[in-house]
Short mmCIF file of C-alpha atoms and ligand atoms in Angstrom, two decimals:
data_model
loop_
_atom_site.label_atom_id
_atom_site.label_comp_id
_atom_site.label_asym_id
_atom_site.label_seq_id
_atom_site.Cartn_x
_atom_site.Cartn_y
_atom_site.Cartn_z
CA ALA Y 972 -38.31 38.36 -33.15
CA PRO Y 973 -35.16 36.70 -31.90
CA THR Y 974 -34.61 33.10 -32.86
CA GLY Y 975 -31.76 32.31 -30.67
CA ALA Y 976 -31.78 28.60 -31.25
CA SER Y 977 -30.75 28.83 -35.09
CA ALA Y 978 -28.55 31.79 -34.62
CA ALA Y 979 -24.40 30.69 -34.73
CA ALA Y 980 -22.44 31.86 -31.72
CA ARG Y 981 -19.64 34.50 -33.07
CA PRO Y 982 -16.22 33.47 -31.21
CA LEU Y 983 -14.52 36.49 -28.89
CA PRO Y 984 -10.93 36.81 -30.39
CA PRO Y 985 -8.67 35.49 -27.98
CA GLN Y 986 -7.30 38.93 -27.17
CA LEU Y 987 -10.35 40.52 -25.39
CA LEU Y 988 -10.68 39.93 -21.55
CA LEU Y 989 -14.24 40.24 -20.31
CA GLY Y 990 -14.63 41.86 -16.89
CA VAL Y 991 -16.59 44.17 -14.48
CA ALA Y 992 -16.43 47.56 -13.37
CA THR Y 993 -17.32 49.44 -10.01
CA ALA Y 994 -16.01 52.77 -8.51
CA ALA Y 995 -15.36 53.04 -4.30
CA TYR Y 996 -17.74 55.66 -3.68
CA GLN Y 997 -20.19 53.50 -4.95
CA ILE Y 998 -20.17 50.24 -3.61
CA GLU Y 999 -17.95 50.28 -0.23
CA GLY Y 1000 -20.40 52.19 2.39
CA ALA Y 1001 -17.83 52.17 5.53
CA THR Y 1002 -17.50 55.67 4.81
CA HIS Y 1003 -16.61 56.66 8.40
CA ARG Y 1004 -14.69 53.67 9.05
CA ASP Y 1005 -11.14 53.18 9.54
CA GLY Y 1006 -9.83 56.49 9.22
CA ARG Y 1007 -11.57 57.53 6.42
CA ALA Y 1008 -13.05 60.83 6.47
CA ASP Y 1009 -15.36 62.57 3.64
CA SER Y 1010 -14.95 63.20 0.13
CA ILE Y 1011 -16.32 65.70 -2.06
CA TRP Y 1012 -19.37 63.12 -2.70
CA ASP Y 1013 -19.76 62.94 1.04
CA ALA Y 1014 -20.07 66.28 1.53
CA PHE Y 1015 -22.40 67.50 -2.04
CA SER Y 1016 -24.70 64.33 -0.85
CA ARG Y 1017 -25.69 66.27 2.46
CA ILE Y 1018 -26.74 69.41 0.47
CA PRO Y 1019 -30.14 69.62 0.26
CA GLY Y 1020 -31.98 68.25 -3.06
CA ALA Y 1021 -28.58 67.37 -4.44
CA VAL Y 1022 -28.82 63.67 -4.77
CA VAL Y 1023 -32.41 62.03 -5.59
CA GLY Y 1024 -34.26 61.02 -2.12
CA GLY Y 1025 -31.60 62.61 -0.45
CA GLU Y 1026 -29.66 59.49 -0.59
CA SER Y 1027 -25.73 59.14 -0.08
CA GLY Y 1028 -22.73 56.44 -0.29
CA GLU Y 1029 -22.89 55.66 3.79
CA ARG Y 1030 -24.10 52.34 3.33
CA ALA Y 1031 -24.15 51.50 -0.44
CA CYS Y 1032 -23.49 47.83 -0.96
CA GLU Y 1033 -21.92 47.52 2.18
CA HIS Y 1034 -19.10 46.05 -0.14
CA TYR Y 1035 -16.25 47.12 2.30
CA ASP Y 1036 -17.64 44.40 4.70
CA ARG Y 1037 -18.76 41.88 2.06
CA TYR Y 1038 -16.10 42.23 -0.24
CA ARG Y 1039 -14.94 38.27 -0.05
CA ASP Y 1040 -18.59 37.37 -1.18
CA ASP Y 1041 -18.37 39.80 -4.03
CA VAL Y 1042 -14.96 38.17 -5.12
CA ALA Y 1043 -17.06 34.92 -4.85
CA LEU Y 1044 -19.70 35.84 -6.92
CA MET Y 1045 -17.30 37.46 -9.62
CA ARG Y 1046 -15.54 33.77 -9.72
CA GLU Y 1047 -18.59 32.21 -10.17
CA LEU Y 1048 -19.40 34.39 -13.23
CA GLY Y 1049 -15.93 33.90 -14.68
CA VAL Y 1050 -14.81 37.50 -14.83
CA GLN Y 1051 -11.52 37.98 -16.05
CA VAL Y 1052 -10.24 41.11 -15.14
CA TYR Y 1053 -12.14 43.27 -12.06
CA ARG Y 1054 -12.02 47.26 -12.50
CA PHE Y 1055 -12.24 48.83 -9.28
CA SER Y 1056 -10.88 52.37 -7.73
CA THR Y 1057 -9.21 53.10 -4.59
CA SER Y 1058 -10.78 55.95 -2.63
CA TRP Y 1059 -8.40 59.18 -1.80
CA ALA Y 1060 -10.19 60.05 1.29
CA ARG Y 1061 -9.44 56.32 2.88
CA VAL Y 1062 -6.30 56.18 1.85
CA GLN Y 1063 -5.33 59.83 2.62
CA PRO Y 1064 -7.91 61.34 4.88
CA ASP Y 1065 -6.64 64.68 4.70
CA GLY Y 1066 -5.55 64.40 1.06
CA ARG Y 1067 -1.85 64.52 2.42
CA THR Y 1068 -1.03 61.56 4.91
CA ALA Y 1069 -1.51 57.91 4.43
CA ASN Y 1070 -3.66 55.83 6.48
CA PRO Y 1071 -2.25 52.43 6.06
CA ALA Y 1072 -5.80 51.12 7.54
CA GLY Y 1073 -7.60 52.25 4.71
CA LEU Y 1074 -4.75 50.92 2.19
CA ASP Y 1075 -4.73 47.53 4.16
CA PHE Y 1076 -8.63 47.29 2.64
CA TYR Y 1077 -7.32 47.24 -1.03
CA ARG Y 1078 -4.46 44.82 0.35
CA ARG Y 1079 -7.11 42.70 1.66
CA LEU Y 1080 -9.23 43.13 -1.64
CA THR Y 1081 -6.28 42.95 -4.23
CA ASP Y 1082 -5.30 39.52 -2.60
CA GLU Y 1083 -9.08 37.89 -2.60
CA LEU Y 1084 -9.00 38.94 -5.96
CA LEU Y 1085 -5.59 37.28 -7.19
CA ALA Y 1086 -6.65 33.82 -4.81
CA ALA Y 1087 -9.93 33.58 -7.28
CA GLY Y 1088 -7.71 34.01 -10.19
CA ILE Y 1089 -9.05 37.50 -11.42
CA THR Y 1090 -6.54 40.16 -12.72
CA PRO Y 1091 -7.05 43.39 -10.92
CA TRP Y 1092 -7.51 46.67 -12.39
CA LEU Y 1093 -6.87 49.99 -10.32
CA THR Y 1094 -8.54 53.15 -10.70
CA LEU Y 1095 -6.59 55.92 -8.89
CA TYR Y 1096 -9.29 58.04 -8.97
CA HIS Y 1097 -13.26 57.51 -9.66
CA TRP Y 1098 -14.57 61.39 -8.53
CA ASP Y 1099 -14.11 61.09 -4.55
CA LEU Y 1100 -11.27 63.76 -3.65
CA PRO Y 1101 -11.02 64.52 -0.04
CA GLN Y 1102 -13.23 67.06 1.08
CA ALA Y 1103 -9.77 68.72 2.95
CA LEU Y 1104 -8.49 69.38 -0.86
CA GLN Y 1105 -12.05 70.85 -1.95
CA GLU Y 1106 -11.53 73.22 1.17
CA VAL Y 1107 -8.22 74.42 -0.08
CA GLY Y 1108 -10.01 74.86 -3.39
CA GLY Y 1109 -10.31 71.32 -5.24
CA TRP Y 1110 -9.17 70.26 -8.76
CA PRO Y 1111 -9.13 74.14 -10.10
CA GLU Y 1112 -6.52 74.49 -7.58
CA ARG Y 1113 -2.82 73.66 -9.41
CA ASP Y 1114 -1.52 72.23 -6.13
CA THR Y 1115 -4.52 69.17 -6.13
CA ALA Y 1116 -2.36 67.85 -9.34
CA LEU Y 1117 1.09 67.43 -7.17
CA ARG Y 1118 -1.11 66.04 -4.17
CA PHE Y 1119 -2.49 63.45 -6.57
CA ALA Y 1120 0.89 62.55 -7.71
CA ASP Y 1121 1.84 61.95 -3.68
CA TYR Y 1122 -1.31 59.85 -3.10
CA ALA Y 1123 -0.60 57.67 -6.41
CA ALA Y 1124 3.02 56.89 -4.76
CA ASP Y 1125 1.26 56.16 -1.57
CA VAL Y 1126 -1.24 53.66 -3.10
CA HIS Y 1127 1.76 52.37 -5.11
CA ALA Y 1128 3.83 51.41 -1.95
CA ALA Y 1129 1.08 49.42 -0.75
CA LEU Y 1130 -0.42 47.54 -3.79
CA GLY Y 1131 2.42 47.76 -6.46
CA ASP Y 1132 3.66 44.69 -5.86
CA ARG Y 1133 0.85 42.98 -6.64
CA ILE Y 1134 -0.92 45.13 -9.21
CA HIS Y 1135 -0.15 45.77 -12.88
CA HIS Y 1136 -2.63 47.61 -14.74
CA TRP Y 1137 -3.11 51.61 -13.00
CA THR Y 1138 -5.41 53.67 -14.36
CA THR Y 1139 -5.16 57.21 -13.14
CA LEU Y 1140 -8.40 59.01 -13.86
CA ASN Y 1141 -12.06 58.05 -14.31
CA GLU Y 1142 -13.63 60.40 -16.83
CA PRO Y 1143 -12.02 63.64 -16.06
CA TRP Y 1144 -14.37 65.65 -18.22
CA CYS Y 1145 -17.08 64.47 -15.61
CA SER Y 1146 -15.13 65.85 -12.69
CA ALA Y 1147 -14.73 68.73 -14.54
CA PHE Y 1148 -17.68 70.31 -16.02
CA LEU Y 1149 -20.49 68.13 -14.15
CA GLY Y 1150 -18.23 68.88 -10.82
CA TYR Y 1151 -17.57 72.74 -11.67
CA LEU Y 1152 -19.75 73.60 -14.35
CA SER Y 1153 -23.33 71.99 -14.39
CA GLY Y 1154 -22.91 71.61 -11.08
CA GLU Y 1155 -24.90 67.78 -11.18
CA HIS Y 1156 -22.10 66.50 -9.53
CA ALA Y 1157 -19.76 67.43 -6.81
CA PRO Y 1158 -18.36 69.95 -5.49
CA GLY Y 1159 -21.54 71.05 -7.02
CA GLU Y 1160 -20.13 74.45 -8.34
CA GLN Y 1161 -21.02 76.27 -11.58
CA ASN Y 1162 -18.13 78.12 -12.90
CA PRO Y 1163 -17.25 78.02 -16.51
CA GLN Y 1164 -13.62 79.46 -15.84
CA ARG Y 1165 -13.27 77.14 -12.56
CA ALA Y 1166 -14.21 74.06 -14.69
CA LEU Y 1167 -11.72 74.83 -16.76
CA ASP Y 1168 -9.24 75.02 -14.60
CA ALA Y 1169 -10.13 71.82 -13.22
CA ALA Y 1170 -9.91 70.10 -16.28
CA HIS Y 1171 -6.17 71.28 -16.92
CA HIS Y 1172 -5.28 70.40 -13.58
CA LEU Y 1173 -7.07 67.02 -13.50
CA LEU Y 1174 -4.95 66.45 -16.80
CA LEU Y 1175 -2.10 67.70 -15.44
CA GLY Y 1176 -2.12 65.27 -12.08
CA HIS Y 1177 -2.62 62.35 -14.65
CA GLY Y 1178 0.83 63.36 -16.20
CA LEU Y 1179 2.50 63.91 -12.97
CA ALA Y 1180 1.25 60.41 -11.65
CA THR Y 1181 1.90 58.80 -14.82
CA GLN Y 1182 5.59 60.22 -14.39
CA ARG Y 1183 5.93 59.20 -10.12
CA LEU Y 1184 4.25 55.84 -10.95
CA ARG Y 1185 6.73 55.02 -14.17
CA SER Y 1186 9.87 56.04 -12.01
CA LEU Y 1187 8.97 54.08 -9.28
CA ASP Y 1188 8.14 50.76 -11.57
CA ALA Y 1189 8.95 51.15 -15.57
CA SER Y 1190 7.19 47.96 -15.95
CA LEU Y 1191 3.68 48.62 -14.81
CA ASP Y 1192 0.84 49.39 -17.41
CA LEU Y 1193 -0.37 52.78 -17.27
CA GLY Y 1194 -3.32 55.07 -18.67
CA ILE Y 1195 -6.38 56.86 -18.36
CA THR Y 1196 -10.00 56.09 -18.99
CA LEU Y 1197 -12.15 58.79 -20.66
CA ASN Y 1198 -15.80 59.58 -21.31
CA MET Y 1199 -16.42 59.93 -25.06
CA THR Y 1200 -18.91 60.66 -27.21
CA VAL Y 1201 -19.61 60.41 -31.16
CA ALA Y 1202 -21.14 63.68 -32.01
CA ASP Y 1203 -23.30 63.29 -35.35
CA PRO Y 1204 -24.86 66.55 -36.85
CA VAL Y 1205 -28.32 66.30 -37.37
CA ASP Y 1206 -27.99 67.23 -41.20
CA PRO Y 1207 -24.64 66.59 -42.37
CA HIS Y 1208 -25.11 69.82 -44.83
CA ASP Y 1209 -26.09 72.23 -42.58
CA PRO Y 1210 -22.62 74.34 -41.50
CA ALA Y 1211 -24.19 75.13 -38.45
CA ASP Y 1212 -24.89 71.78 -37.21
CA LEU Y 1213 -21.78 70.61 -38.30
CA ASP Y 1214 -20.23 73.26 -36.28
CA ALA Y 1215 -22.28 72.22 -33.60
CA ALA Y 1216 -20.95 68.35 -33.82
CA ARG Y 1217 -17.58 69.85 -34.43
CA ARG Y 1218 -17.55 71.91 -30.60
CA ILE Y 1219 -18.80 68.77 -28.58
CA ASP Y 1220 -16.23 66.83 -30.38
CA ALA Y 1221 -13.45 69.37 -29.34
CA GLN Y 1222 -15.32 69.70 -25.38
CA HIS Y 1223 -15.76 65.93 -25.04
CA ASN Y 1224 -13.11 63.77 -26.92
CA ARG Y 1225 -10.07 66.44 -28.01
CA LEU Y 1226 -10.12 68.33 -24.97
CA PHE Y 1227 -8.40 65.38 -23.37
CA LEU Y 1228 -7.40 63.42 -26.50
CA ASP Y 1229 -5.06 66.16 -27.83
CA PRO Y 1230 -2.80 67.08 -24.79
CA ILE Y 1231 -2.48 63.16 -24.01
CA PHE Y 1232 -1.44 62.10 -27.56
CA ARG Y 1233 -0.33 65.31 -29.19
CA GLY Y 1234 0.83 67.48 -26.52
CA ALA Y 1235 -1.36 70.42 -27.22
CA TYR Y 1236 -4.90 71.28 -26.75
CA PRO Y 1237 -6.98 71.92 -29.93
CA ALA Y 1238 -6.79 75.04 -31.77
CA ASP Y 1239 -10.25 75.04 -32.53
CA LEU Y 1240 -11.19 74.49 -28.57
CA LEU Y 1241 -8.89 77.42 -27.44
CA ASP Y 1242 -10.60 79.50 -30.31
CA ASP Y 1243 -14.16 78.83 -28.87
CA LEU Y 1244 -13.09 79.51 -25.10
CA ALA Y 1245 -11.07 82.74 -26.15
CA ALA Y 1246 -14.49 84.49 -27.81
CA ARG Y 1247 -16.18 83.44 -24.56
CA GLY Y 1248 -13.68 85.34 -22.20
CA LEU Y 1249 -12.16 81.67 -21.01
CA HIS Y 1250 -8.93 79.46 -21.16
CA LEU Y 1251 -6.85 77.03 -20.12
CA PRO Y 1252 -4.28 77.79 -17.32
CA VAL Y 1253 -0.83 76.22 -18.68
CA GLN Y 1254 2.06 76.85 -17.46
CA GLU Y 1255 5.49 75.94 -19.09
CA GLY Y 1256 6.14 72.25 -19.12
CA ASP Y 1257 2.33 71.13 -18.52
CA LEU Y 1258 1.98 69.84 -21.65
CA ALA Y 1259 5.04 67.67 -22.08
CA ALA Y 1260 4.20 66.42 -18.29
CA ILE Y 1261 0.33 65.65 -19.60
CA ALA Y 1262 1.86 64.04 -22.89
CA THR Y 1263 3.90 61.54 -20.89
CA PRO Y 1264 3.27 58.11 -22.62
CA ILE Y 1265 0.93 55.66 -21.50
CA ASP Y 1266 0.24 52.13 -22.14
CA ALA Y 1267 -3.19 51.75 -22.65
CA LEU Y 1268 -6.15 54.04 -23.38
CA GLY Y 1269 -9.60 53.03 -21.67
CA VAL Y 1270 -13.02 54.22 -23.19
CA ASN Y 1271 -15.90 54.46 -21.25
CA TYR Y 1272 -19.06 54.51 -23.93
CA TYR Y 1273 -22.80 54.65 -23.11
CA HIS Y 1274 -24.14 56.56 -26.21
CA GLY Y 1275 -23.31 59.00 -28.96
CA ASP Y 1276 -25.40 62.72 -29.96
CA ALA Y 1277 -27.02 63.76 -32.32
CA VAL Y 1278 -26.39 67.36 -32.28
CA SER Y 1279 -27.76 70.51 -33.89
CA ALA Y 1280 -27.62 74.31 -33.85
CA HIS Y 1281 -31.74 74.41 -33.92
CA PRO Y 1282 -34.30 73.25 -31.63
CA PRO Y 1283 -35.75 69.57 -31.93
CA ALA Y 1284 -39.63 69.36 -32.52
CA ALA Y 1285 -40.01 67.63 -29.72
CA ALA Y 1286 -37.88 67.96 -26.17
CA PRO Y 1287 -34.54 67.49 -26.57
CA LEU Y 1288 -32.57 64.81 -24.88
CA SER Y 1289 -31.06 65.21 -21.38
CA SER Y 1290 -29.62 62.87 -18.85
CA ALA Y 1291 -29.41 65.44 -15.87
CA ALA Y 1292 -30.57 63.73 -12.71
CA PRO Y 1293 -34.09 65.68 -11.85
CA SER Y 1294 -32.30 67.50 -8.78
CA GLU Y 1295 -33.64 70.35 -7.61
CA ARG Y 1296 -30.85 72.26 -7.61
CA PRO Y 1297 -30.38 75.01 -10.94
CA LYS Y 1298 -29.41 73.29 -14.18
CA ARG Y 1299 -26.60 74.76 -16.21
CA SER Y 1300 -25.35 73.66 -19.52
CA PRO Y 1301 -21.73 71.11 -18.80
CA PHE Y 1302 -20.24 72.53 -21.72
CA PRO Y 1303 -18.28 75.77 -21.63
CA ALA Y 1304 -18.68 76.61 -25.44
CA GLY Y 1305 -22.16 75.21 -25.62
CA ASP Y 1306 -24.36 77.65 -26.53
CA GLY Y 1307 -26.97 77.09 -29.34
CA ILE Y 1308 -26.38 73.46 -29.02
CA PHE Y 1309 -29.48 70.67 -28.92
CA THR Y 1310 -29.10 66.99 -28.58
CA HIS Y 1311 -32.04 65.41 -31.21
CA PRO Y 1312 -33.32 62.21 -30.07
CA ARG Y 1313 -33.35 59.83 -33.03
CA GLY Y 1314 -35.66 57.18 -32.09
CA LEU Y 1315 -33.58 54.89 -31.11
CA PRO Y 1316 -34.51 52.68 -27.96
CA VAL Y 1317 -33.60 54.34 -24.68
CA THR Y 1318 -32.47 52.98 -21.35
CA ALA Y 1319 -34.04 54.21 -18.01
CA MET Y 1320 -31.02 56.65 -18.04
CA GLY Y 1321 -32.74 58.46 -21.37
CA TRP Y 1322 -29.67 57.40 -23.31
CA GLU Y 1323 -30.12 56.36 -26.69
CA VAL Y 1324 -28.94 52.60 -27.35
CA GLN Y 1325 -26.42 53.31 -30.30
CA PRO Y 1326 -23.83 50.12 -30.10
CA GLU Y 1327 -22.72 50.62 -33.77
CA GLY Y 1328 -21.45 54.12 -32.29
CA LEU Y 1329 -19.06 52.16 -30.25
CA THR Y 1330 -17.32 50.66 -33.43
CA ARG Y 1331 -17.23 53.73 -35.09
CA LEU Y 1332 -15.49 55.54 -31.74
CA LEU Y 1333 -12.89 52.74 -31.20
CA ARG Y 1334 -11.75 52.81 -34.97
CA ARG Y 1335 -11.70 56.48 -35.02
CA ILE Y 1336 -9.56 56.85 -31.87
CA ASP Y 1337 -7.46 54.22 -32.84
CA ALA Y 1338 -6.76 56.27 -36.34
CA GLU Y 1339 -6.43 58.94 -35.12
CA TYR Y 1340 -4.67 58.71 -31.40
CA THR Y 1341 -3.54 55.32 -30.01
CA ARG Y 1342 -2.29 53.65 -33.26
CA PRO Y 1343 0.35 55.93 -33.93
CA ALA Y 1344 1.64 56.36 -30.31
CA GLY Y 1345 1.50 52.30 -30.22
CA VAL Y 1346 -1.40 52.07 -27.26
CA VAL Y 1347 -3.74 49.33 -26.96
CA LEU Y 1348 -7.63 50.22 -26.16
CA TYR Y 1349 -9.86 49.23 -23.36
CA VAL Y 1350 -13.67 49.73 -23.30
CA THR Y 1351 -13.26 50.32 -19.62
CA GLU Y 1352 -17.02 50.93 -19.42
CA ASN Y 1353 -20.19 50.41 -20.81
CA GLY Y 1354 -23.71 49.35 -19.64
CA ALA Y 1355 -27.43 50.47 -18.95
CA ALA Y 1356 -29.94 51.25 -16.31
CA TYR Y 1357 -33.44 49.59 -16.71
CA THR Y 1358 -36.20 49.38 -14.61
CA ASP Y 1359 -36.04 45.94 -12.96
CA VAL Y 1360 -38.93 44.29 -11.41
CA PRO Y 1361 -37.89 41.30 -9.22
CA ASP Y 1362 -39.77 38.06 -8.68
CA ALA Y 1363 -40.30 36.42 -5.13
CA GLU Y 1364 -36.66 35.39 -5.15
CA GLY Y 1365 -35.44 38.47 -6.34
CA PHE Y 1366 -34.52 37.30 -9.85
CA VAL Y 1367 -34.47 39.91 -12.90
CA ASP Y 1368 -35.90 38.77 -15.81
CA ASP Y 1369 -33.90 41.51 -17.71
CA ILE Y 1370 -33.54 40.75 -21.07
CA GLU Y 1371 -33.11 44.40 -22.39
CA ARG Y 1372 -29.90 44.33 -20.41
CA ALA Y 1373 -28.95 41.08 -21.65
CA GLU Y 1374 -29.58 42.33 -25.20
CA PHE Y 1375 -27.82 45.42 -24.87
CA VAL Y 1376 -24.52 43.72 -23.37
CA ARG Y 1377 -24.54 41.17 -26.16
CA LEU Y 1378 -25.00 44.10 -29.04
CA HIS Y 1379 -22.33 45.93 -27.57
CA VAL Y 1380 -19.86 42.95 -27.12
CA ASP Y 1381 -20.67 42.04 -30.96
CA ALA Y 1382 -19.84 45.85 -31.54
CA VAL Y 1383 -16.20 45.80 -30.06
CA VAL Y 1384 -15.67 42.57 -32.18
CA ASP Y 1385 -16.31 44.09 -34.72
CA ALA Y 1386 -13.78 47.15 -34.59
CA ILE Y 1387 -11.27 44.25 -33.49
CA GLU Y 1388 -12.06 42.66 -36.87
CA ALA Y 1389 -11.91 46.13 -38.50
CA GLY Y 1390 -8.14 46.10 -37.39
CA VAL Y 1391 -8.43 47.79 -34.10
CA ASP Y 1392 -6.33 46.61 -30.96
CA VAL Y 1393 -9.24 46.45 -28.10
CA ARG Y 1394 -8.32 43.98 -25.45
CA GLY Y 1395 -10.93 44.30 -22.93
CA TYR Y 1396 -14.57 44.76 -22.41
CA PHE Y 1397 -15.40 45.89 -18.66
CA TYR Y 1398 -19.26 46.15 -17.97
CA TRP Y 1399 -20.45 48.81 -15.86
CA SER Y 1400 -21.70 47.28 -13.24
CA LEU Y 1401 -21.02 44.45 -11.31
CA LEU Y 1402 -23.66 45.56 -9.04
CA ASP Y 1403 -26.53 48.07 -8.47
CA ASN Y 1404 -24.99 50.66 -6.82
CA PHE Y 1405 -25.22 54.41 -5.58
CA GLU Y 1406 -25.61 56.30 -9.41
CA TRP Y 1407 -24.40 59.68 -8.18
CA ALA Y 1408 -26.91 62.29 -8.07
CA TRP Y 1409 -29.68 59.48 -8.87
CA GLY Y 1410 -28.90 57.61 -5.73
CA TYR Y 1411 -29.79 54.48 -6.06
CA ASP Y 1412 -33.05 55.12 -8.62
CA LYS Y 1413 -30.88 53.99 -11.42
CA ARG Y 1414 -29.41 50.20 -11.61
CA PHE Y 1415 -26.86 49.36 -13.76
CA GLY Y 1416 -25.76 46.04 -12.27
CA LEU Y 1417 -25.52 42.41 -13.76
CA VAL Y 1418 -26.10 41.28 -10.01
CA ARG Y 1419 -29.36 42.74 -8.18
CA VAL Y 1420 -28.75 44.25 -4.75
CA ASP Y 1421 -31.86 44.15 -2.36
CA TYR Y 1422 -30.63 47.49 -0.27
CA ASP Y 1423 -32.86 46.41 2.81
CA SER Y 1424 -31.31 42.42 3.24
CA GLN Y 1425 -27.63 43.58 1.12
CA SER Y 1426 -28.73 40.15 -0.43
CA ARG Y 1427 -27.15 39.83 -4.00
CA THR Y 1428 -28.93 37.59 -6.60
CA VAL Y 1429 -27.49 37.22 -10.47
CA LYS Y 1430 -29.82 38.61 -13.12
CA ARG Y 1431 -30.37 37.01 -16.67
CA SER Y 1432 -28.01 39.56 -18.20
CA GLY Y 1433 -25.15 38.26 -15.82
CA ARG Y 1434 -25.86 34.88 -16.61
CA LEU Y 1435 -25.67 35.53 -20.39
CA TYR Y 1436 -22.26 37.27 -19.60
CA GLN Y 1437 -21.55 34.16 -17.54
CA ALA Y 1438 -22.12 32.13 -20.86
CA MET Y 1439 -20.27 34.41 -23.12
CA ILE Y 1440 -17.05 34.06 -21.09
CA ALA Y 1441 -17.19 30.56 -20.41
CA GLY Y 1442 -18.22 30.18 -24.21
CA ARG Y 1443 -16.00 32.39 -25.46
CA SER Y 1444 -18.43 33.69 -27.81
CA VAL Y 1445 -20.92 36.43 -28.57
CA ALA Y 1446 -24.19 34.86 -27.20
CA PRO Y 1447 -27.14 34.22 -29.99
CA PRO Y 1448 -30.08 36.80 -28.93
CA LEU Y 1449 -32.29 35.42 -26.04
CA ASP Y 1450 -35.77 34.08 -26.84
CA PRO Y 1451 -38.00 36.16 -25.17
CA ARG Y 1452 -40.29 34.37 -22.12
CA PRO Y 1453 -43.38 33.29 -23.80
C1 LIG M 2731 -19.96 57.00 -15.89
O1 LIG M 2731 -20.38 57.72 -16.20
C2 LIG M 2731 -19.33 56.30 -14.51
O2 LIG M 2731 -17.88 56.38 -14.35
C3 LIG M 2731 -20.15 55.61 -13.63
O3 LIG M 2731 -19.24 55.97 -12.28
C4 LIG M 2731 -21.27 55.31 -13.44
O4 LIG M 2731 -22.04 54.92 -12.45
C5 LIG M 2731 -22.14 55.21 -14.99
O5 LIG M 2731 -20.95 56.16 -16.01
C6 LIG M 2731 -23.38 55.37 -15.36
O6 LIG M 2731 -23.95 56.64 -15.36
O7 LIG M 2731 -25.94 64.69 -22.07
O8 LIG M 2731 -24.43 65.92 -23.02
O9 LIG M 2731 -24.35 66.29 -20.83
C7 LIG M 2731 -21.45 58.45 -17.40
C8 LIG M 2731 -21.06 59.23 -18.43
C9 LIG M 2731 -21.19 60.96 -19.07
C10 LIG M 2731 -22.72 59.53 -19.82
C11 LIG M 2731 -21.91 62.61 -19.70
C12 LIG M 2731 -23.54 60.33 -20.09
C13 LIG M 2731 -24.17 62.75 -20.70
C14 LIG M 2731 -23.05 63.90 -21.36
N1 LIG M 2731 -21.99 60.24 -18.77
N2 LIG M 2731 -23.33 61.55 -20.52
S1 LIG M 2731 -24.60 65.51 -22.01
#
């Protein structure tokens, strides 16, 4: 049993900023106010069976109207950085023309953050493509990459004077392969070649937007956020398991890391794709654009994967939402690969809790990609859903989530002590919110949201995070309540 009183607190390195993250569609609501038009998530949420419970982001956390309260909450918790996203469909409802009223919301939010002493961190794309652009092809269409660079310039014109940290894309793997291959996410297509077209054009959009922002202001801090995994072979002596781990690493991590940091797609991945009649639609000059130098790499880490070419004895792990639509693997060259449970504790998403995987991931990316490029790392997301049970006052004694945060910040400090230049850790998420295909069923917040009253109540995990920030230390384990 944890003995909190006796364990010494571990100091946080001064360079490590502690923050929280959210995304526009998951918290804002107000989906048709002040000129905002449909994004692909508004349209997808209307497909029967696409989202658990038929939910959508129409109300979500009503952050569009409650942003002042939410900034005050962050100030109370002491968070140093707030990572949020702008909704493309709010900024350019038709995917082309700037909407001043939409931009004004983000200007007010940013000013509120600055007044509270919180550093704003802007993500341009967290999955909400304007539906108007999906109707002319979406991310599989090359023109969407050009549209994205224009959108970046419009946001910069409104916010460039007050925001220093800019992230182009959040998790392009999810946009491409959950959106266009497994179909679990908007727009819900299931076509491997279109998913690969989307992956390439997302990367091209990142590169073109980075070039554009850099030309507008050379002093901006620019980067991209990737969701990455640590793929371990179940049997490290079995060549088939080693090959399964290689293929998952190629499709999840190196497909994005290699063009950004080395200006080329991995040769083994291109071979795996060609063997299945698939390709990446590269044109002259694309790879140079994608490799435009960046300043920061955001790592979103939730869990690693133990993979094998052989099916497990028990059911394989799957994180797909129980939507009523037909299932497909999100990996275009993932045939014959199985994820094995390792007997680790799992969250309410079914994801294994594996903090040491985060240390290993950061060390590997540092050694192979970011250090040679002079790029610093941020953990731009890490968090956990648990089945929260509020008391009469709405307080949630979420000891498991508190322990999850503690262990993962500790894992980041391990990486820093091993010499990795990690500058921040942003917990996902500030608030319970719209968890995509899972609707409101899964709660990741440090703060509980009552979706009837929209009241916010800081959970025990939020209080622990607040204490870690105030004390600049990794808290010792909590004592469970008697
Ligand atoms: C993040 O993505 C999102 O950025 C955020 O919006 C979201 O709310 C949050 O996480 C919580 O879900 O089993 O091999 O198919 C989640 C990243 C990527 C984690 C896919 C689970 C499963 C891969 N997810 N991964 S696989």
